[in-house]
Structure formats: structure tokens, C-alpha cells
Amino acid sequence: MSRQSNRTTDSKKMNSELFTLTYGALVTQLCKDYENDEEVNKQLDKMGYNIGVRLIEDFLARSSIGRCQDFRETADVIAKVAFKMYLGITPSVTNWSPGGDEFSLILENNPLADFVELPDNHSTLIYSNLLCGILRGALEMVQMAVDVKFAQDSLRGDNVTEIRMKFIKRIEENLPAGEE
Amino acid sequence: MADESLFEFLHMEIVSHIFNEQQSSKGEMDNKDRAACISLLEAMGFRVGQGLIERLTRDTPSFKDELDIMKFICKDFWTKVFRRQVDNLRTNHQGTYVLQDNKFALLTQFSSGKQYLDQAPKYLAFSCGVVRGALSNLGLESVVTAEVSIMPSCKFQVVIQKL
């Protein structure tokens, strides 16, 4: 085993198995805490949202990416920079809607779902729903309201994992009353 | 390869979920409820530690004794999991080990010093479980506790349970 090797190249990189297994432990715990898959999905999304609203700051600080011109550029930044930086994968961006307000991220392999098999009694569990929450939370902090959901999931027998993102609106900055 | 800040955020969410869940079912939390949360986090870590050590020791020659295992935990395991080596390992040669990490990964987000010392246990329970799980799969049953006297340095005490 080549210990000591690429350790110094990037100190921010860590063992992804720790992340994957920890995430697995969380989902397992949520399945114990809640009665049905719906509730678990909702909770995962909520936790993701909490992560996203804070992660965006880390992302902007470290990537030094500026303002995106349009939603297409946003899509590229998410796939090529953000996913690469945090999960080490680069999903492909496809299936644009004619209006250019909706696209899909196709994940060839999903690091969250390594070592995972869904038991039969959890057929409606959206295992990686945390990702949707993260994307929604992060984009909300840069004034973009989006709808994010899993369209396909290889854990549930689909060929690939597909996250569908739909642009809803720009969030206008509302200054608190009395501040100008 | 995942990124450590993502893991740190995930860990924080897990801790706050466990505590919120307990709080919403009980209303007021007493020390017993807090202990229940801590042991739940520890149990989650235990399972993670078990899985991790299996993968990390795949290509490692077998260990010759207990101390050899502890050295592996302090060097290779700690580097893979907490991204640095343990700074100091002490033992009484009777099954008690103290692992000192002067800049523990999951405490670096706290302001240094003593201000948030009372918050430390809930952010260390998971890691204690990870260490205990790893040792358990290497054939050592143990009790792992953590102690912080000044952030972000942390002492893990491992007491091996002789059968």
C-alpha cells in the first residue's frame, strides 16, 4: 500500500469512505427515527438545505468563481467545479428544456451510494436526497430559487442517477424595513 | 475523494438532528437524555469505524500485538480519518492508552480556548465510536472516551477490556 503518497497535495481532501459510511449511518438512523420513507426524504432534504446555505460560502471563497451570466453557466459551475470539489465527480449536464430553465445532472457513479443496497421495504426512499437539499440551499443563497429532485436513481434500478433542476425565479433582495 | 468541509457540515447536521429529535420527543432535556444522545452518536460512529478499518487494513500485514495495533490507529488510521497523526501516544502497558491530538479535525471550527468546552462532548461522541469500532474489528474490545481541556486539542482515552 502506498502510504504517505499523495497526502500533501491537497490537505482538504479526505477519505471518501468515511463520508460515505457516515452518510449511511445517518440514513439508517433516520429510518429508525421516522415511520415512513416520505418523512426520511423530507428530513434529508432539510439537512441538506442547512448544509447548502453554509457550504456556498466555503465554495465561493475557495473556488473564486464570480457571478454567473445565465442558468447554463450555473449548471456548468455546479457540475464541473462544485461536484468536482466536494465529491470528486463530474456529472454531465444534459436534457435542457427548450426554455433553458431546466436541466439534468447525470451521475455515472454516486459516491454517497457506494456500498449501498436498498432493502425491499424502503422502495420509496430517496437515499441521496441530501444532495437536492444542498443544491437548493446553496443556490438560494445566491438569489436563485430552484426546484431540485431525483428523476432516476441507480439504487432503485435505473441505469443512471439523474438529478433534475428547474429554475423558478430570481430572489429579490429584500432589505429589512428602515434600512436603505 | 470527498472534501472535508462537506464532512464537517454533515457531522454537525447529524449531531444537531440527534439532539433535536430527543428534545422534540421529551420537551425538556435532562442529563440522562443528553447521555442517550451521546450514546446514539457513539453507536453510529462504531458502525462507521467497523466498516472503515476493514477497508484500511486490506493490504496491511497482520499485527503482532496490541501496541502494534494502537500504533496503526495513531498513524495510518488517524491520518486517513482525521487527516493528521496523533501527536502523542502514552500507555501504562496494562491496556490503557492516551492518544493526544493537538488539533483535532472536528474541533477546528470551534473558537480556540475554553469558551465552548461544555459543547465539546457531543462533537466527540461520534469519533469515539469510530475508534472503538475500528478496534473492535481488530479484535480489541474497548471503552473510548474523549476529554478536552483546551480547544482544539483533545485527548482520547482507550481502555482495552480484557476478556
CSV table of C-alpha atoms in Angstrom, one decimal:
chain,number,residue,atom,x,y,z
A,1,MET,CA,0.0,0.0,0.0
A,2,SER,CA,1.4,3.3,-0.9
A,3,ARG,CA,1.0,5.2,2.3
A,4,GLN,CA,2.5,8.7,2.6
A,5,SER,CA,1.9,9.3,-1.1
A,6,ASN,CA,-0.5,12.0,-2.3
A,7,ARG,CA,-1.2,13.2,1.2
A,8,THR,CA,0.4,16.6,0.9
A,9,THR,CA,-1.1,17.5,-2.5
A,10,ASP,CA,-4.4,18.7,-1.1
A,11,SER,CA,-4.9,18.8,2.6
A,12,LYS,CA,-8.7,19.4,2.1
A,13,LYS,CA,-9.2,16.0,0.6
A,14,MET,CA,-10.2,13.2,2.8
A,15,ASN,CA,-11.1,9.6,2.8
A,16,SER,CA,-14.3,9.4,1.0
A,17,GLU,CA,-15.2,6.1,2.6
A,18,LEU,CA,-15.5,8.0,5.9
A,19,PHE,CA,-18.0,10.3,4.3
A,20,THR,CA,-19.9,7.6,2.6
A,21,LEU,CA,-20.2,5.4,5.6
A,22,THR,CA,-21.1,8.3,7.9
A,23,TYR,CA,-23.9,9.3,5.5
A,24,GLY,CA,-25.1,5.7,5.5
A,25,ALA,CA,-25.2,5.7,9.3
A,26,LEU,CA,-27.3,8.9,9.1
A,27,VAL,CA,-29.8,7.4,6.7
A,28,THR,CA,-30.1,4.3,8.8
A,29,GLN,CA,-30.7,6.4,11.9
A,30,LEU,CA,-33.4,8.5,10.1
A,31,CYS,CA,-35.1,5.3,9.0
A,32,LYS,CA,-35.3,4.3,12.7
A,33,ASP,CA,-36.5,7.8,13.8
A,34,TYR,CA,-39.3,8.2,11.3
A,35,GLU,CA,-42.2,6.0,10.4
A,36,ASN,CA,-42.1,6.2,6.6
A,37,ASP,CA,-39.8,7.0,3.7
A,38,GLU,CA,-41.6,10.2,2.9
A,39,GLU,CA,-40.5,11.7,6.3
A,40,VAL,CA,-37.0,10.4,5.8
A,41,ASN,CA,-36.8,12.0,2.4
A,42,LYS,CA,-38.1,15.3,3.8
A,43,GLN,CA,-35.6,15.3,6.7
A,44,LEU,CA,-32.7,14.5,4.4
A,45,ASP,CA,-33.7,17.4,2.2
A,46,LYS,CA,-33.9,19.7,5.2
A,47,MET,CA,-30.5,18.7,6.5
A,48,GLY,CA,-29.1,19.2,3.0
A,49,TYR,CA,-30.6,22.6,2.9
A,50,ASN,CA,-28.9,23.5,6.2
A,51,ILE,CA,-25.6,22.3,4.8
A,52,GLY,CA,-26.1,24.1,1.4
A,53,VAL,CA,-26.7,27.5,2.9
A,54,ARG,CA,-23.4,27.3,4.7
A,55,LEU,CA,-21.4,25.4,2.1
A,56,ILE,CA,-22.0,28.1,-0.6
A,57,GLU,CA,-19.7,30.4,1.4
A,58,ASP,CA,-17.0,27.9,1.5
A,59,PHE,CA,-17.5,27.2,-2.2
A,60,LEU,CA,-17.3,30.9,-3.2
A,61,ALA,CA,-14.3,31.5,-1.0
A,62,ARG,CA,-12.3,28.6,-2.3
A,63,SER,CA,-13.3,28.5,-6.0
A,64,SER,CA,-13.2,32.3,-6.5
A,65,ILE,CA,-15.9,31.9,-9.1
A,66,GLY,CA,-17.7,35.1,-9.9
A,67,ARG,CA,-21.3,35.8,-10.9
A,68,CYS,CA,-22.8,33.5,-13.5
A,69,GLN,CA,-24.2,35.1,-16.6
A,70,ASP,CA,-27.1,32.7,-17.1
A,71,PHE,CA,-28.5,29.4,-15.8
A,72,ARG,CA,-26.4,27.5,-18.3
A,73,GLU,CA,-23.3,28.8,-16.8
A,74,THR,CA,-24.6,28.0,-13.3
A,75,ALA,CA,-25.2,24.4,-14.4
A,76,ASP,CA,-21.7,24.1,-15.6
A,77,VAL,CA,-20.2,25.5,-12.5
A,78,ILE,CA,-22.3,23.1,-10.4
A,79,ALA,CA,-21.2,20.1,-12.4
A,80,LYS,CA,-17.6,20.9,-13.2
A,81,VAL,CA,-16.5,22.8,-10.1
A,82,ALA,CA,-18.8,22.2,-7.2
A,83,PHE,CA,-19.3,18.4,-7.6
A,84,LYS,CA,-15.7,18.0,-8.5
A,85,MET,CA,-14.5,19.9,-5.4
A,86,TYR,CA,-16.8,18.3,-2.9
A,87,LEU,CA,-17.5,14.8,-4.2
A,88,GLY,CA,-14.7,14.3,-6.7
A,89,ILE,CA,-17.1,13.5,-9.6
A,90,THR,CA,-18.1,15.5,-12.6
A,91,PRO,CA,-21.7,14.8,-13.6
A,92,SER,CA,-22.8,15.6,-17.1
A,93,VAL,CA,-25.3,18.3,-17.8
A,94,THR,CA,-27.9,17.3,-20.3
A,95,ASN,CA,-31.6,17.3,-21.2
A,96,TRP,CA,-32.1,21.1,-21.4
A,97,SER,CA,-35.7,22.2,-21.6
A,98,PRO,CA,-36.4,24.3,-24.7
A,99,GLY,CA,-36.8,27.4,-22.5
A,100,GLY,CA,-33.4,26.8,-20.9
A,101,ASP,CA,-34.7,26.8,-17.4
A,102,GLU,CA,-34.5,23.1,-16.7
A,103,PHE,CA,-31.7,20.6,-16.9
A,104,SER,CA,-30.5,17.2,-15.6
A,105,LEU,CA,-27.3,16.3,-13.9
A,106,ILE,CA,-26.4,12.7,-14.8
A,107,LEU,CA,-24.2,11.0,-12.2
A,108,GLU,CA,-22.4,8.0,-13.6
A,109,ASN,CA,-21.5,6.9,-10.1
A,110,ASN,CA,-22.8,8.3,-6.9
A,111,PRO,CA,-20.2,8.4,-4.1
A,112,LEU,CA,-23.0,8.6,-1.5
A,113,ALA,CA,-24.4,5.3,-2.6
A,114,ASP,CA,-21.2,3.3,-2.6
A,115,PHE,CA,-21.7,0.0,-0.7
A,116,VAL,CA,-25.5,0.7,-0.6
A,117,GLU,CA,-28.4,-1.6,-1.4
A,118,LEU,CA,-31.9,-0.6,-0.6
A,119,PRO,CA,-33.9,-3.2,1.3
A,120,ASP,CA,-37.3,-4.1,-0.2
A,121,ASN,CA,-39.3,-2.3,2.4
A,122,HIS,CA,-37.8,1.0,1.6
A,123,SER,CA,-38.7,1.2,-2.1
A,124,THR,CA,-39.8,4.9,-1.9
A,125,LEU,CA,-36.7,6.1,0.0
A,126,ILE,CA,-34.7,8.7,-2.0
A,127,TYR,CA,-31.4,7.7,-0.5
A,128,SER,CA,-29.3,10.6,-1.7
A,129,ASN,CA,-31.9,13.3,-1.2
A,130,LEU,CA,-29.4,15.3,0.9
A,131,LEU,CA,-27.9,16.4,-2.4
A,132,CYS,CA,-31.1,18.1,-3.5
A,133,GLY,CA,-31.3,20.0,-0.3
A,134,ILE,CA,-27.7,21.1,-0.6
A,135,LEU,CA,-28.2,22.4,-4.1
A,136,ARG,CA,-31.4,24.1,-3.2
A,137,GLY,CA,-29.9,25.8,-0.1
A,138,ALA,CA,-26.7,26.8,-1.8
A,139,LEU,CA,-28.5,28.4,-4.8
A,140,GLU,CA,-30.9,30.2,-2.6
A,141,MET,CA,-28.0,32.0,-1.0
A,142,VAL,CA,-27.0,33.3,-4.4
A,143,GLN,CA,-30.6,34.6,-5.1
A,144,MET,CA,-31.8,31.6,-7.1
A,145,ALA,CA,-34.9,29.7,-6.2
A,146,VAL,CA,-34.7,26.2,-7.8
A,147,ASP,CA,-36.6,23.0,-7.7
A,148,VAL,CA,-34.4,20.0,-7.3
A,149,LYS,CA,-35.4,16.4,-7.4
A,150,PHE,CA,-34.2,12.9,-8.3
A,151,ALA,CA,-35.6,11.8,-11.6
A,152,GLN,CA,-33.7,8.5,-11.7
A,153,ASP,CA,-31.7,6.6,-9.1
A,154,SER,CA,-29.5,3.7,-9.8
A,155,LEU,CA,-30.2,2.4,-6.3
A,156,ARG,CA,-33.7,1.9,-7.4
A,157,GLY,CA,-32.8,0.0,-10.6
A,158,ASP,CA,-32.4,2.9,-13.1
A,159,ASN,CA,-29.4,2.8,-15.3
A,160,VAL,CA,-28.0,6.1,-14.1
A,161,THR,CA,-28.7,8.6,-11.3
A,162,GLU,CA,-30.3,11.8,-12.6
A,163,ILE,CA,-30.9,15.0,-10.7
A,164,ARG,CA,-33.4,17.3,-12.3
A,165,MET,CA,-33.1,21.0,-11.6
A,166,LYS,CA,-35.6,23.6,-12.5
A,167,PHE,CA,-35.1,27.3,-12.2
A,168,ILE,CA,-38.1,29.0,-10.5
A,169,LYS,CA,-37.2,32.7,-10.1
A,170,ARG,CA,-34.6,35.2,-9.0
A,171,ILE,CA,-35.0,36.1,-5.4
A,172,GLU,CA,-35.0,39.8,-4.9
A,173,GLU,CA,-33.0,41.1,-2.1
A,174,ASN,CA,-35.5,42.5,0.4
A,175,LEU,CA,-33.8,44.9,2.7
A,176,PRO,CA,-35.4,45.0,6.2
A,177,ALA,CA,-37.7,47.9,6.6
A,178,GLY,CA,-36.0,51.1,7.6
A,179,GLU,CA,-32.6,50.1,6.2
A,180,GLU,CA,-31.6,51.6,2.9
B,1,MET,CA,-12.3,11.7,-2.8
B,2,ALA,CA,-14.6,13.8,-0.7
B,3,ASP,CA,-14.0,17.1,0.8
B,4,GLU,CA,-13.5,17.6,4.5
B,5,SER,CA,-15.7,20.7,4.8
B,6,LEU,CA,-18.6,18.7,3.4
B,7,PHE,CA,-18.0,16.0,6.0
B,8,GLU,CA,-17.7,18.6,8.8
B,9,PHE,CA,-21.1,20.1,7.8
B,10,LEU,CA,-22.6,16.6,7.6
B,11,HIS,CA,-21.3,15.8,11.0
B,12,MET,CA,-22.7,19.0,12.5
B,13,GLU,CA,-26.1,18.2,11.0
B,14,ILE,CA,-26.1,14.7,12.4
B,15,VAL,CA,-25.3,16.0,15.9
B,16,SER,CA,-28.0,18.6,15.8
B,17,HIS,CA,-30.5,16.2,14.3
B,18,ILE,CA,-29.9,13.6,17.1
B,19,PHE,CA,-30.3,16.3,19.8
B,20,ASN,CA,-33.4,18.0,18.2
B,21,GLU,CA,-35.1,14.6,17.8
B,22,GLN,CA,-34.6,13.8,21.5
B,23,GLN,CA,-35.7,17.3,22.5
B,24,SER,CA,-38.9,17.3,20.5
B,25,SER,CA,-39.9,13.9,21.9
B,26,LYS,CA,-39.1,14.9,25.5
B,27,GLY,CA,-39.5,18.6,25.7
B,28,GLU,CA,-37.0,19.4,28.4
B,29,MET,CA,-33.7,17.6,28.3
B,30,ASP,CA,-32.0,16.3,31.4
B,31,ASN,CA,-28.6,14.8,31.8
B,32,LYS,CA,-30.0,11.3,31.1
B,33,ASP,CA,-31.4,12.4,27.8
B,34,ARG,CA,-28.2,14.0,26.8
B,35,ALA,CA,-26.3,10.8,27.7
B,36,ALA,CA,-28.8,8.9,25.4
B,37,CYS,CA,-28.0,11.2,22.5
B,38,ILE,CA,-24.3,10.8,23.1
B,39,SER,CA,-24.5,7.1,23.1
B,40,LEU,CA,-26.6,7.1,19.9
B,41,LEU,CA,-23.9,9.2,18.2
B,42,GLU,CA,-21.3,6.8,19.6
B,43,ALA,CA,-23.2,3.8,18.2
B,44,MET,CA,-23.3,5.4,14.7
B,45,GLY,CA,-19.6,6.1,14.9
B,46,PHE,CA,-19.0,2.5,16.0
B,47,ARG,CA,-20.6,1.1,12.8
B,48,VAL,CA,-18.6,3.5,10.6
B,49,GLY,CA,-15.4,2.6,12.4
B,50,GLN,CA,-16.0,-1.1,11.8
B,51,GLY,CA,-16.5,-0.5,8.1
B,52,LEU,CA,-13.6,1.8,7.7
B,53,ILE,CA,-11.0,-0.4,9.4
B,54,GLU,CA,-11.9,-3.3,7.2
B,55,ARG,CA,-11.1,-1.3,4.1
B,56,LEU,CA,-8.0,0.4,5.5
B,57,THR,CA,-6.3,-2.9,6.7
B,58,ARG,CA,-7.0,-4.8,3.4
B,59,ASP,CA,-3.3,-4.7,2.4
B,60,THR,CA,-1.7,-4.5,5.8
B,61,PRO,CA,0.3,-7.3,7.3
B,62,SER,CA,-1.3,-8.7,10.4
B,63,PHE,CA,-0.5,-7.1,13.7
B,64,LYS,CA,1.9,-8.7,16.2
B,65,ASP,CA,0.4,-7.3,19.4
B,66,GLU,CA,-1.9,-4.7,21.0
B,67,LEU,CA,0.7,-2.0,20.9
B,68,ASP,CA,1.2,-2.6,17.2
B,69,ILE,CA,-2.5,-2.1,16.6
B,70,MET,CA,-2.5,1.1,18.6
B,71,LYS,CA,0.4,2.4,16.6
B,72,PHE,CA,-1.5,1.7,13.4
B,73,ILE,CA,-4.5,3.5,14.8
B,74,CYS,CA,-2.4,6.5,15.7
B,75,LYS,CA,-0.6,6.7,12.4
B,76,ASP,CA,-2.4,5.3,9.4
B,77,PHE,CA,-5.9,5.2,10.7
B,78,TRP,CA,-5.8,8.7,12.2
B,79,THR,CA,-4.3,10.1,9.0
B,80,LYS,CA,-6.9,8.6,6.8
B,81,VAL,CA,-9.8,9.5,9.1
B,82,PHE,CA,-8.8,12.7,10.9
B,83,ARG,CA,-6.1,13.8,8.4
B,84,ARG,CA,-3.2,14.1,10.8
B,85,GLN,CA,-1.2,11.8,13.0
B,86,VAL,CA,-1.8,11.5,16.7
B,87,ASP,CA,0.7,13.8,18.4
B,88,ASN,CA,1.3,11.8,21.4
B,89,LEU,CA,0.6,8.2,22.5
B,90,ARG,CA,1.0,7.1,26.0
B,91,THR,CA,0.3,3.8,27.7
B,92,ASN,CA,0.6,2.2,31.1
B,93,HIS,CA,1.3,-1.1,29.4
B,94,GLN,CA,-1.8,-2.5,31.1
B,95,GLY,CA,-4.3,-1.8,28.4
B,96,THR,CA,-4.8,1.9,28.9
B,97,TYR,CA,-3.8,4.3,26.1
B,98,VAL,CA,-4.0,8.0,25.9
B,99,LEU,CA,-4.0,9.4,22.4
B,100,GLN,CA,-3.4,13.1,22.2
B,101,ASP,CA,-4.3,15.1,19.1
B,102,ASN,CA,-3.3,18.8,19.4
B,103,LYS,CA,-5.5,19.9,16.6
B,104,PHE,CA,-8.4,17.6,16.3
B,105,ALA,CA,-10.2,17.8,13.0
B,106,LEU,CA,-13.8,18.1,14.3
B,107,LEU,CA,-12.9,20.7,16.8
B,108,THR,CA,-11.1,23.2,14.5
B,109,GLN,CA,-14.3,25.0,13.7
B,110,PHE,CA,-14.7,26.0,17.4
B,111,SER,CA,-13.0,29.1,18.6
B,112,SER,CA,-9.9,28.1,20.5
B,113,GLY,CA,-9.8,28.3,24.2
B,114,LYS,CA,-12.3,27.4,26.8
B,115,GLN,CA,-15.5,29.2,25.9
B,116,TYR,CA,-17.3,26.3,24.4
B,117,LEU,CA,-15.8,23.4,26.4
B,118,ASP,CA,-19.3,22.3,27.5
B,119,GLN,CA,-20.3,21.7,23.9
B,120,ALA,CA,-17.3,19.5,23.1
B,121,PRO,CA,-18.7,16.1,24.2
B,122,LYS,CA,-21.4,16.0,21.6
B,123,TYR,CA,-19.0,16.7,18.9
B,124,LEU,CA,-16.6,14.0,20.0
B,125,ALA,CA,-19.0,11.1,20.6
B,126,PHE,CA,-19.1,10.1,17.0
B,127,SER,CA,-15.3,10.0,16.8
B,128,CYS,CA,-15.0,8.0,20.0
B,129,GLY,CA,-17.4,5.4,18.4
B,130,VAL,CA,-15.3,5.4,15.2
B,131,VAL,CA,-12.2,4.5,17.2
B,132,ARG,CA,-14.0,1.9,19.3
B,133,GLY,CA,-15.5,0.3,16.1
B,134,ALA,CA,-12.1,0.1,14.5
B,135,LEU,CA,-10.5,-1.5,17.5
B,136,SER,CA,-13.4,-3.9,17.8
B,137,ASN,CA,-12.9,-5.2,14.3
B,138,LEU,CA,-9.3,-5.7,15.1
B,139,GLY,CA,-10.2,-7.9,18.0
B,140,LEU,CA,-9.9,-5.4,20.8
B,141,GLU,CA,-13.0,-4.6,22.9
B,142,SER,CA,-12.5,-1.2,24.5
B,143,VAL,CA,-14.0,1.8,26.1
B,144,VAL,CA,-13.1,5.1,24.4
B,145,THR,CA,-13.7,8.4,26.0
B,146,ALA,CA,-12.6,11.9,25.0
B,147,GLU,CA,-11.5,14.8,27.0
B,148,VAL,CA,-10.8,18.4,26.1
B,149,SER,CA,-9.2,20.9,28.3
B,150,ILE,CA,-8.4,23.5,25.7
B,151,MET,CA,-9.7,23.6,22.2
B,152,PRO,CA,-8.8,22.3,19.6
B,153,SER,CA,-6.6,19.8,21.4
B,154,CYS,CA,-8.2,16.6,22.5
B,155,LYS,CA,-7.2,13.5,24.5
B,156,PHE,CA,-8.8,10.2,23.7
B,157,GLN,CA,-8.5,7.5,26.4
B,158,VAL,CA,-8.8,4.0,25.2
B,159,VAL,CA,-9.2,1.3,27.9
B,160,ILE,CA,-8.9,-2.2,26.5
B,161,GLN,CA,-11.3,-4.6,28.1
B,162,LYS,CA,-9.6,-7.9,28.9
B,163,LEU,CA,-11.8,-10.8,28.5
